[in-house]
Coordinates of C-alpha atoms and ligand atoms in Angstrom, one line a residue:
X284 CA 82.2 -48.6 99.1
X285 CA 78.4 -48.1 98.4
X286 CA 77.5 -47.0 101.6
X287 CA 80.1 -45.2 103.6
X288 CA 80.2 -45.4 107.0
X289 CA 82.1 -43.6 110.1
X290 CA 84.1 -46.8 110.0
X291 CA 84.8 -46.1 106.8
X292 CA 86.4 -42.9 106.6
X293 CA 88.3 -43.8 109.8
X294 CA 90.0 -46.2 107.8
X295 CA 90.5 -44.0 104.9
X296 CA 92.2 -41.5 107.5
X297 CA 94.1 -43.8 109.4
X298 CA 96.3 -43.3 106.2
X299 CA 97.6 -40.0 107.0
X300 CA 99.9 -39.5 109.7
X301 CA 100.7 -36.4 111.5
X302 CA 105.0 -36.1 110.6
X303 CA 105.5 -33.9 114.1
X304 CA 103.9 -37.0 116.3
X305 CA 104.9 -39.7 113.8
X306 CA 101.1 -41.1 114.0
X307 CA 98.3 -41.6 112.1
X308 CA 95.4 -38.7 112.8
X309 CA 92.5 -41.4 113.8
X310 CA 95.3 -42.9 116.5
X311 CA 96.1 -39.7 117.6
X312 CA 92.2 -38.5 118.6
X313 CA 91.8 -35.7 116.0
X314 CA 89.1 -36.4 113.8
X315 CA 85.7 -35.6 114.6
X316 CA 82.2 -35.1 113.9
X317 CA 82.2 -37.6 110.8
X318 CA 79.3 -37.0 108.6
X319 CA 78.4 -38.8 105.6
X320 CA 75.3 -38.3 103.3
X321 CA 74.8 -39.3 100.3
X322 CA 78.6 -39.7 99.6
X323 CA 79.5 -36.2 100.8
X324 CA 81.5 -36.6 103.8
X325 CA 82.6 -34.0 106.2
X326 CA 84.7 -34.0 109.1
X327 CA 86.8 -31.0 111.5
X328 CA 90.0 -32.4 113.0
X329 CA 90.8 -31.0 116.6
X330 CA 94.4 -29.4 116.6
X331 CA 97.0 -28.1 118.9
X332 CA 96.5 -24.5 119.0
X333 CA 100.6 -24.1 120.0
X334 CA 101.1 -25.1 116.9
X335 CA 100.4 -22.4 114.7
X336 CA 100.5 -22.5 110.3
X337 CA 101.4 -26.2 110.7
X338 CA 97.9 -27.7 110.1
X339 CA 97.0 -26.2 106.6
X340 CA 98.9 -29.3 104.2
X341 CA 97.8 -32.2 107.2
X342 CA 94.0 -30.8 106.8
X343 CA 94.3 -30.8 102.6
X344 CA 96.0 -34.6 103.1
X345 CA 92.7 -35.6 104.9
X346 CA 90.9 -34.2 102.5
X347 CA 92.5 -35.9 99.9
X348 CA 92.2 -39.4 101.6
X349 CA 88.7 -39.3 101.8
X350 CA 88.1 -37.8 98.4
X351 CA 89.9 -40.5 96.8
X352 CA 87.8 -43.4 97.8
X353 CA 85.0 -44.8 95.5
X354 CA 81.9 -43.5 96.1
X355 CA 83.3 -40.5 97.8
X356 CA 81.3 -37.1 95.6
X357 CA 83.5 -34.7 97.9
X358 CA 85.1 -34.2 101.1
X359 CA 85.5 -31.1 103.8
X360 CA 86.9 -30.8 106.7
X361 CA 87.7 -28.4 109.1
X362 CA 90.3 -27.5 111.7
X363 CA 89.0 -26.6 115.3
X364 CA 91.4 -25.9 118.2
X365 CA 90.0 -28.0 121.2
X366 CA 88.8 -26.5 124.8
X367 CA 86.8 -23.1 123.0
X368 CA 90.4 -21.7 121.5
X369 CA 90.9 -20.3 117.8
X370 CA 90.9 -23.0 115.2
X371 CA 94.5 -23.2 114.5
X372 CA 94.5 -22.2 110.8
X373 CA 93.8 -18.6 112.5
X374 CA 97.0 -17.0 112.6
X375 CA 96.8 -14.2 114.9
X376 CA 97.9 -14.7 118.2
X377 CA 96.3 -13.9 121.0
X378 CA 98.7 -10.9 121.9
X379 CA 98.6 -10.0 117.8
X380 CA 100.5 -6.6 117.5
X381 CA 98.0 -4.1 116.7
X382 CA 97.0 -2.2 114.2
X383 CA 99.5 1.0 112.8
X384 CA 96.3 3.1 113.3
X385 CA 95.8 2.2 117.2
X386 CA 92.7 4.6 117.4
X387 CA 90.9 1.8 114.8
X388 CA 92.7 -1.0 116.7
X389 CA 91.1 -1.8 120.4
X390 CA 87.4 -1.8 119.5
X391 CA 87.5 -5.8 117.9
X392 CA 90.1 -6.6 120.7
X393 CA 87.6 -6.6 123.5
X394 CA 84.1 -6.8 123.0
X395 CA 80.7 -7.0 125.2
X396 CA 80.7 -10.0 126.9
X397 CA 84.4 -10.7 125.8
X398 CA 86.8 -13.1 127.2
X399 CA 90.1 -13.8 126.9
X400 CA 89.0 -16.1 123.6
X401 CA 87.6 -12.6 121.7
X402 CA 90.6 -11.7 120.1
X403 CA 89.6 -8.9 117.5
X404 CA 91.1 -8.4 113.7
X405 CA 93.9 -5.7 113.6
X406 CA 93.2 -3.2 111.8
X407 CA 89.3 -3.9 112.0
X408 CA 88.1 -0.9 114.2
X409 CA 84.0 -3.1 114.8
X410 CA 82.8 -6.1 113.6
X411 CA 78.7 -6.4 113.3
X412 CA 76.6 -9.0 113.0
X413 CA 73.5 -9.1 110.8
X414 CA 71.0 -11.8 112.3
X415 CA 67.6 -13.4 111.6
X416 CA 65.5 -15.9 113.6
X417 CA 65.4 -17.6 110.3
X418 CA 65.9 -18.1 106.1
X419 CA 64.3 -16.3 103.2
X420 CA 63.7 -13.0 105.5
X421 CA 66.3 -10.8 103.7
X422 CA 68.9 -10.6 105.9
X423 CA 71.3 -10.9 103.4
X424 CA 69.7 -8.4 101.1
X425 CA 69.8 -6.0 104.2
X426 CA 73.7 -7.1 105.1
X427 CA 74.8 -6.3 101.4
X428 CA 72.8 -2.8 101.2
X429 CA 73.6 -1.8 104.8
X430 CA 77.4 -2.1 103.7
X431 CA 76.7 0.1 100.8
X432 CA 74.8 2.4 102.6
X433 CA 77.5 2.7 105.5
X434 CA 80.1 3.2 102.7
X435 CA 78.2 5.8 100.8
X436 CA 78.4 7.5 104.3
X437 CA 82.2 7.3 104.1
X438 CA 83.2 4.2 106.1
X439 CA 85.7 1.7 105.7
X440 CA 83.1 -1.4 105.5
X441 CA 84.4 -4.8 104.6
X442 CA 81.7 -8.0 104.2
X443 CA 82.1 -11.8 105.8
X444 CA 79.2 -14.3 104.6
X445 CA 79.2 -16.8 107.4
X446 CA 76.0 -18.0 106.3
X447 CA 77.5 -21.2 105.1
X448 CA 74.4 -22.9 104.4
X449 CA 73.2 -20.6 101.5
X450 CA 76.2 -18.1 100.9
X451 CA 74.7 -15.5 98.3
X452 CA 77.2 -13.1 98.8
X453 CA 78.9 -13.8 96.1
X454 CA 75.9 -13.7 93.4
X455 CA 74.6 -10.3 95.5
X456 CA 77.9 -8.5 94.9
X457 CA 78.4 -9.8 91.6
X458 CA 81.5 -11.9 92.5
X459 CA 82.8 -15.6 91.5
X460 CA 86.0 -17.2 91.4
X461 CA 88.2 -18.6 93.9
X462 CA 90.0 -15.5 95.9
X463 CA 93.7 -15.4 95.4
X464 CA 96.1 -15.8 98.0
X465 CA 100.2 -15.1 97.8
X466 CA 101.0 -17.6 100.1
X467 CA 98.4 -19.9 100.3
X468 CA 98.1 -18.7 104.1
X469 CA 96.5 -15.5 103.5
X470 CA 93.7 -14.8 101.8
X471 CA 92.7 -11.9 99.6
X472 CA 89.5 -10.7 100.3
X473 CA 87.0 -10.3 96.7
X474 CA 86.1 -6.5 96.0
X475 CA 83.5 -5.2 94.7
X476 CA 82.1 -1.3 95.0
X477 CA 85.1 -0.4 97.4
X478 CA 84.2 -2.9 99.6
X479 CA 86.4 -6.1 100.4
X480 CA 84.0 -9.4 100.5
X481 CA 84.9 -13.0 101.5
X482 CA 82.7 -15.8 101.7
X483 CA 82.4 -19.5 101.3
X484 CA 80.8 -19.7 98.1
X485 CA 84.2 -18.9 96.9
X486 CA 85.8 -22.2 98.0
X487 CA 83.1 -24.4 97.4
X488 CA 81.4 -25.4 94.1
X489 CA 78.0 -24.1 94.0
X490 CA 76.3 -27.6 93.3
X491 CA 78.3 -29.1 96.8
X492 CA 75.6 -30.0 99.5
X493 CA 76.7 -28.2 102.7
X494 CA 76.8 -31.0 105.7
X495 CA 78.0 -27.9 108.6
X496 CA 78.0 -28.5 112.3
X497 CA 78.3 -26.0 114.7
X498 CA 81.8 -26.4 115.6
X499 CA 82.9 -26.7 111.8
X500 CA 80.8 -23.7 110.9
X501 CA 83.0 -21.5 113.6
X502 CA 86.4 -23.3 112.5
X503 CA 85.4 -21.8 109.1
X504 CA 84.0 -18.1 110.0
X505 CA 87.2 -18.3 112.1
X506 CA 89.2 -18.6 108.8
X507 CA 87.2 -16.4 107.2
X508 CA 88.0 -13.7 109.7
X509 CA 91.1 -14.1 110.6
X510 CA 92.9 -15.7 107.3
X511 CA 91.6 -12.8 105.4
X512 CA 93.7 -9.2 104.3
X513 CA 91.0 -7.2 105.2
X514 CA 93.0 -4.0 105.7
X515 CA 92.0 -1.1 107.8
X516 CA 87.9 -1.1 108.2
X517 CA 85.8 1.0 110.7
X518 CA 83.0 -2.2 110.1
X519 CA 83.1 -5.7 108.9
X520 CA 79.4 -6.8 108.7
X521 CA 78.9 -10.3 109.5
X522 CA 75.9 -11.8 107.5
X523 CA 74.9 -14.8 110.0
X524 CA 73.6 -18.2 109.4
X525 CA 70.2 -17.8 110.0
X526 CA 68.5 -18.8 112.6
X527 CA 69.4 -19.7 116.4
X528 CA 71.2 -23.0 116.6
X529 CA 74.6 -24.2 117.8
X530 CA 76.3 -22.6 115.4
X531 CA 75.0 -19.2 115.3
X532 CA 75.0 -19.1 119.0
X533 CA 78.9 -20.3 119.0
X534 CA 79.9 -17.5 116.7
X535 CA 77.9 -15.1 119.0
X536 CA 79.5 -16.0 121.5
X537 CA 83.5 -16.4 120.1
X538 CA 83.7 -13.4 117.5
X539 CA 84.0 -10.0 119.0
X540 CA 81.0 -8.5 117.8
X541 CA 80.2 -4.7 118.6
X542 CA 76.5 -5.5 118.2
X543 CA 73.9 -7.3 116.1
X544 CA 71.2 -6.0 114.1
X545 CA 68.5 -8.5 113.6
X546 CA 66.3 -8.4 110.1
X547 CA 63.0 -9.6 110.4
X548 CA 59.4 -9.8 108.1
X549 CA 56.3 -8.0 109.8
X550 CA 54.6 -11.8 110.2
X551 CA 53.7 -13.1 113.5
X552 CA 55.8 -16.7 112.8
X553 CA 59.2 -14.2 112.2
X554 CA 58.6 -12.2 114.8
X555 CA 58.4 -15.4 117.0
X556 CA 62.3 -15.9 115.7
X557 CA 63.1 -12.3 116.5
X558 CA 62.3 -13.3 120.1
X559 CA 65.0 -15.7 119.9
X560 CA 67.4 -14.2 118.2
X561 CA 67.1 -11.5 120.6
X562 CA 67.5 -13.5 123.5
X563 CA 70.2 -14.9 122.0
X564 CA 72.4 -12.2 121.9
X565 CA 71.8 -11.3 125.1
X566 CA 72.7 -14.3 126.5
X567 CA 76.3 -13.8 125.8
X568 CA 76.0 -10.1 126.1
X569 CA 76.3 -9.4 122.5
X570 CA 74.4 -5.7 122.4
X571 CA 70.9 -5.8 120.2
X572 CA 71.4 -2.6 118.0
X573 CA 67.9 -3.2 117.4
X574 CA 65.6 -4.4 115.0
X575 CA 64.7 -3.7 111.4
X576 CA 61.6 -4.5 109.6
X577 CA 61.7 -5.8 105.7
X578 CA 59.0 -6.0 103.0
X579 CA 57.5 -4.5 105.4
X580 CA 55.3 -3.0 102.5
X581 CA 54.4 -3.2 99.1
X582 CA 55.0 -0.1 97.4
X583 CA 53.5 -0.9 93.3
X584 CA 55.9 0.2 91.1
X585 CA 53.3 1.4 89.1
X586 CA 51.1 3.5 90.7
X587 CA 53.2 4.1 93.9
X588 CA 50.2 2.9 96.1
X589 CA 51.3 1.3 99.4
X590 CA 50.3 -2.3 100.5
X591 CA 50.7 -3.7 103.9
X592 CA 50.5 -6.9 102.8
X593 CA 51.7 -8.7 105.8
X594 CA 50.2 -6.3 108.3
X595 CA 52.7 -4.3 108.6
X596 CA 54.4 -3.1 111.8
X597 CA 54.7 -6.2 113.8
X598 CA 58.2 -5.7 114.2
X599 CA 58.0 -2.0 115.9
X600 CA 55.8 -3.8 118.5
X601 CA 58.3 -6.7 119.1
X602 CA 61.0 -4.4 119.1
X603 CA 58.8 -2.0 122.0
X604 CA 57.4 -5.1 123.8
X605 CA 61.6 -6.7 124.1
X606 CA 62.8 -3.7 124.6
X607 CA 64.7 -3.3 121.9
X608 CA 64.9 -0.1 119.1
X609 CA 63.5 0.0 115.9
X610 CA 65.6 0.8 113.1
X611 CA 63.5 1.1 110.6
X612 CA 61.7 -0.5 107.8
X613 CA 62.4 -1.7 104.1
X614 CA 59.7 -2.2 101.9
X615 CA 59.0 -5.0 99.8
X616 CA 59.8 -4.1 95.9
X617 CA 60.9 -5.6 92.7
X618 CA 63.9 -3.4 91.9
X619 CA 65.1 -5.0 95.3
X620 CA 65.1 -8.2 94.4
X621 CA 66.2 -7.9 90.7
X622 CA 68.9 -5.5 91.2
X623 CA 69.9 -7.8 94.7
X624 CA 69.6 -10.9 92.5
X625 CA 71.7 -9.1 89.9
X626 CA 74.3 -8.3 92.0
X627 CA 74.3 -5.0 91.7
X628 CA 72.6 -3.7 95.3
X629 CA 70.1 -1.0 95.2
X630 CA 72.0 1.8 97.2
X631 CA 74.4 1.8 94.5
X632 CA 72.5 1.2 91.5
X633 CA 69.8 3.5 92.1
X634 CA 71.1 6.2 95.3
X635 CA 68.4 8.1 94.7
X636 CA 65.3 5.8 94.9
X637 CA 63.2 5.5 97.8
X638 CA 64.7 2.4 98.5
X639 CA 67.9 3.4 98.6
X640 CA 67.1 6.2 100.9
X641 CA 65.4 3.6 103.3
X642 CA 68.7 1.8 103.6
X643 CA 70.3 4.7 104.1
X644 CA 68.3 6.1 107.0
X645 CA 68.8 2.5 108.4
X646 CA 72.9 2.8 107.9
X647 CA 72.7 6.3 109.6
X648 CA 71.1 4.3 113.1
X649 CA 73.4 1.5 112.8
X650 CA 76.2 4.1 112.5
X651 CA 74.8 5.6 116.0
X652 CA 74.9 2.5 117.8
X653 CA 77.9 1.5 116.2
X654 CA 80.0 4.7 117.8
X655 CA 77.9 4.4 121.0
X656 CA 79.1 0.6 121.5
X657 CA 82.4 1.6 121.1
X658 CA 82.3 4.4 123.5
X659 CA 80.7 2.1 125.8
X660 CA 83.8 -0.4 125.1
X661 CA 86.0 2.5 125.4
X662 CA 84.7 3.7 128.8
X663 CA 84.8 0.0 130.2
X664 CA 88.2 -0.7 129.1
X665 CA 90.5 -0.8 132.4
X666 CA 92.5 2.7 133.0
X667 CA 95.8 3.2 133.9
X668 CA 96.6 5.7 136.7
X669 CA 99.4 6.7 137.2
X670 CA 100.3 8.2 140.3
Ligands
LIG947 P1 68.0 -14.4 103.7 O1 69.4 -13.9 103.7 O2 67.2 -13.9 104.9 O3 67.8 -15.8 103.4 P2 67.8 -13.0 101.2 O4 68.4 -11.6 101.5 O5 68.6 -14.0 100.4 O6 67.2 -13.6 102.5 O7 66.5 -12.7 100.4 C1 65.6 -13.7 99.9 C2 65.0 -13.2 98.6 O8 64.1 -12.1 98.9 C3 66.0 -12.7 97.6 O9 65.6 -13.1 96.3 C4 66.0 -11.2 97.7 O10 66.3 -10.6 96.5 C5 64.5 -11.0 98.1 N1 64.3 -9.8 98.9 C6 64.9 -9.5 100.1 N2 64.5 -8.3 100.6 C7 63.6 -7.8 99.7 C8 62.8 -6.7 99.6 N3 62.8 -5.7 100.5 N4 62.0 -6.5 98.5 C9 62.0 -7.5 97.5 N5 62.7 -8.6 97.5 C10 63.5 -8.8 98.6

């Protein structure tokens, strides 16, 4: 089979029948979204969200279909619940018990712009997202020493890497392995300075071409989210695909998110993406906690001399002429990368470096609008009177 085709892995797929409807998954209308390139082949299959736990051995059968065909290099695919519900390899149900600790629970149950399809992670008091109008900005950087910094301040911070296209979570924390999971349902999260980390560079191999599209990137922050023990956390940061397509739009819209803090570079052509990612947050009334500006100068390591290499301050302006706060900025410096590159992030490596103290100041903001999203959640949430 030289050249796969959507015929193709229809056939191969035809093979595996569903043993509650006695059918084969192609008859049955659940595959989806075929792509094929270069012998990588990735598909989601659309499941019954009444039937909770079942999907997880039907998916892996799929899988295995596909995979075992000549000229087949690998083969993904995903489980999405039709009509905007929860993939069904999430487990919790939309009326999930709550949290022991109800004061951390409500927050994630009902977020801005919430619908019935938000529901939030027990135990998970916020959930953030960490956003950029596109790659290479440092928005990962800024996710990984944000949730240090928070940390250092004494929260309960967990980390998701939805960025599926480029996870570096894994390298950034120091982390690699698959994550272990008792039941093959649940997954442990991968910890690393206190703080709980999942991503999807855990599951794949770090050669595999990533073929994502938007739905399949949401079935598979979904898992991540909700498949996950991430215990009791006052934040889980979200580090975002970047950019502002489908799929970052989708999870925007169907994760309870708190608010968003967008990373961006002082240059005109990032700020452009700021404008985006801006508006789209507001579109589905995701709050903006604001904006943050990184290597936003160049401080020489050598003779501590500042250089505003890329005209610094654009992002203040952006953030004045959208209306939206600016957190602060992050200058651009070696030990960042090497020690971010090392896995070992600056705010705990070095506390006491400039650096450091510039993620910190940013943590102490995000904290602020953290708490005042919540009230605001808090203060919108319907009351009971009784008379
Ligand atoms: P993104 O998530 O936006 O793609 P990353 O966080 O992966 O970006 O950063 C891209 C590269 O830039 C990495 O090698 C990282 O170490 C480096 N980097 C990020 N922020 C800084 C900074 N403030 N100073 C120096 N290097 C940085």
């Amino acid at each position: 089979m030289p050249n796969l085709t959507h015929e193709d892995i229809l056939s191969l797929l035809r093979g595996v029948v569903d043993p509650e409807r006695n059918q084969d998954v192609v008859t049955l209308g659940m595959i989806s979204g075929i792509q094929v390139r270069d012998g990588h082949v990735a598909f989601t299959i659309e499941v019954d969200p009444a039937r909770a736990g079942q999907y997880e051995p039907l998916r892996k059968r799929c899988e295995e279909a596909v995979f075992g065909a000549p000229g087949v290099l690998s083969a993904t695919a995903v489980l999405t619940a039709q009509g905007g519900a929860r993939p069904e390899a999430s487990k919790a149900p939309p009326n999930a018990p709550k949290a022991p600790n109800t004061s951390k629970a409500p927050a994630a149950q009902a977020a801005p712009g919430g619908g019935s399809q938000k529901t939030g992670i027990p135990g998970v008091r916020a959930i953030m997202a960490v956003a950029s109008g596109k790659g290479g900005v440092g928005k990962s950087t800024t996710a990984v020493n944000l949730a240090m910094a928070l940390k250092k301040m004494g929260l309960g911070v967990g980390l998701l890497d939805a960025d599926v296209y480029g996870p570096s979570l894994p390298r950034m924390m120091g982390l690699s392995g698959r994550p272990d999971s008792a039941d093959g349902k649940i997954i442990e999260p991968k910890v690393a300075y206190g703080v709980p980390c999942m991503s999807i560079g855990f599951m794949v191999e770090d050669d595999t071409p990533m073929i994502w599209r938007g739905p399949m990137v949401m079935g598979a922050v979904e898992q991540l989210l909700r498949d996950v023990r991430w215990g009791e956390l006052d934040v889980l940061i979200i580090d975002m695909p970047p950019g502002t397509g489908d799929a970052q739009l989708t999870i925007a819209q169907r994760v309870p998110l708190a608010g968003a803090l967008i990373v961006s570079t002082p240059q005109d052509v990032a700020l452009s993406d700021v404008r985006k990612g801006l508006n789209m947050f507001r579109k589905v009334e995701v709050p903006v906690f604001g904006i943050v500006e990184n290597m936003s100068y160049f401080l020489c390591p050598r003779c501590g001399e500042r250089t505003e290499i890329f005209g610094h301050g654009g992002a203040r302006q952006t953030a004045a002429e959208l209306g939206a706060d600016f957190l602060g900025e992050i200058p651009l410096h070696l030990a960042i990368r090497e020690t971010s590159d090392a896995g070992t992030p600056i705010v705990v490596v070095q506390p006491d470096s400039a650096h450091a103290k510039a993620y910190l100041a940013l943590a102490e903001r995000v904290a602020e609008k953290l708490e005042e999203s919540l009230d605001a959640l808090a203060a919108a949430a319907p009351k009971i009177i009784v008379e």
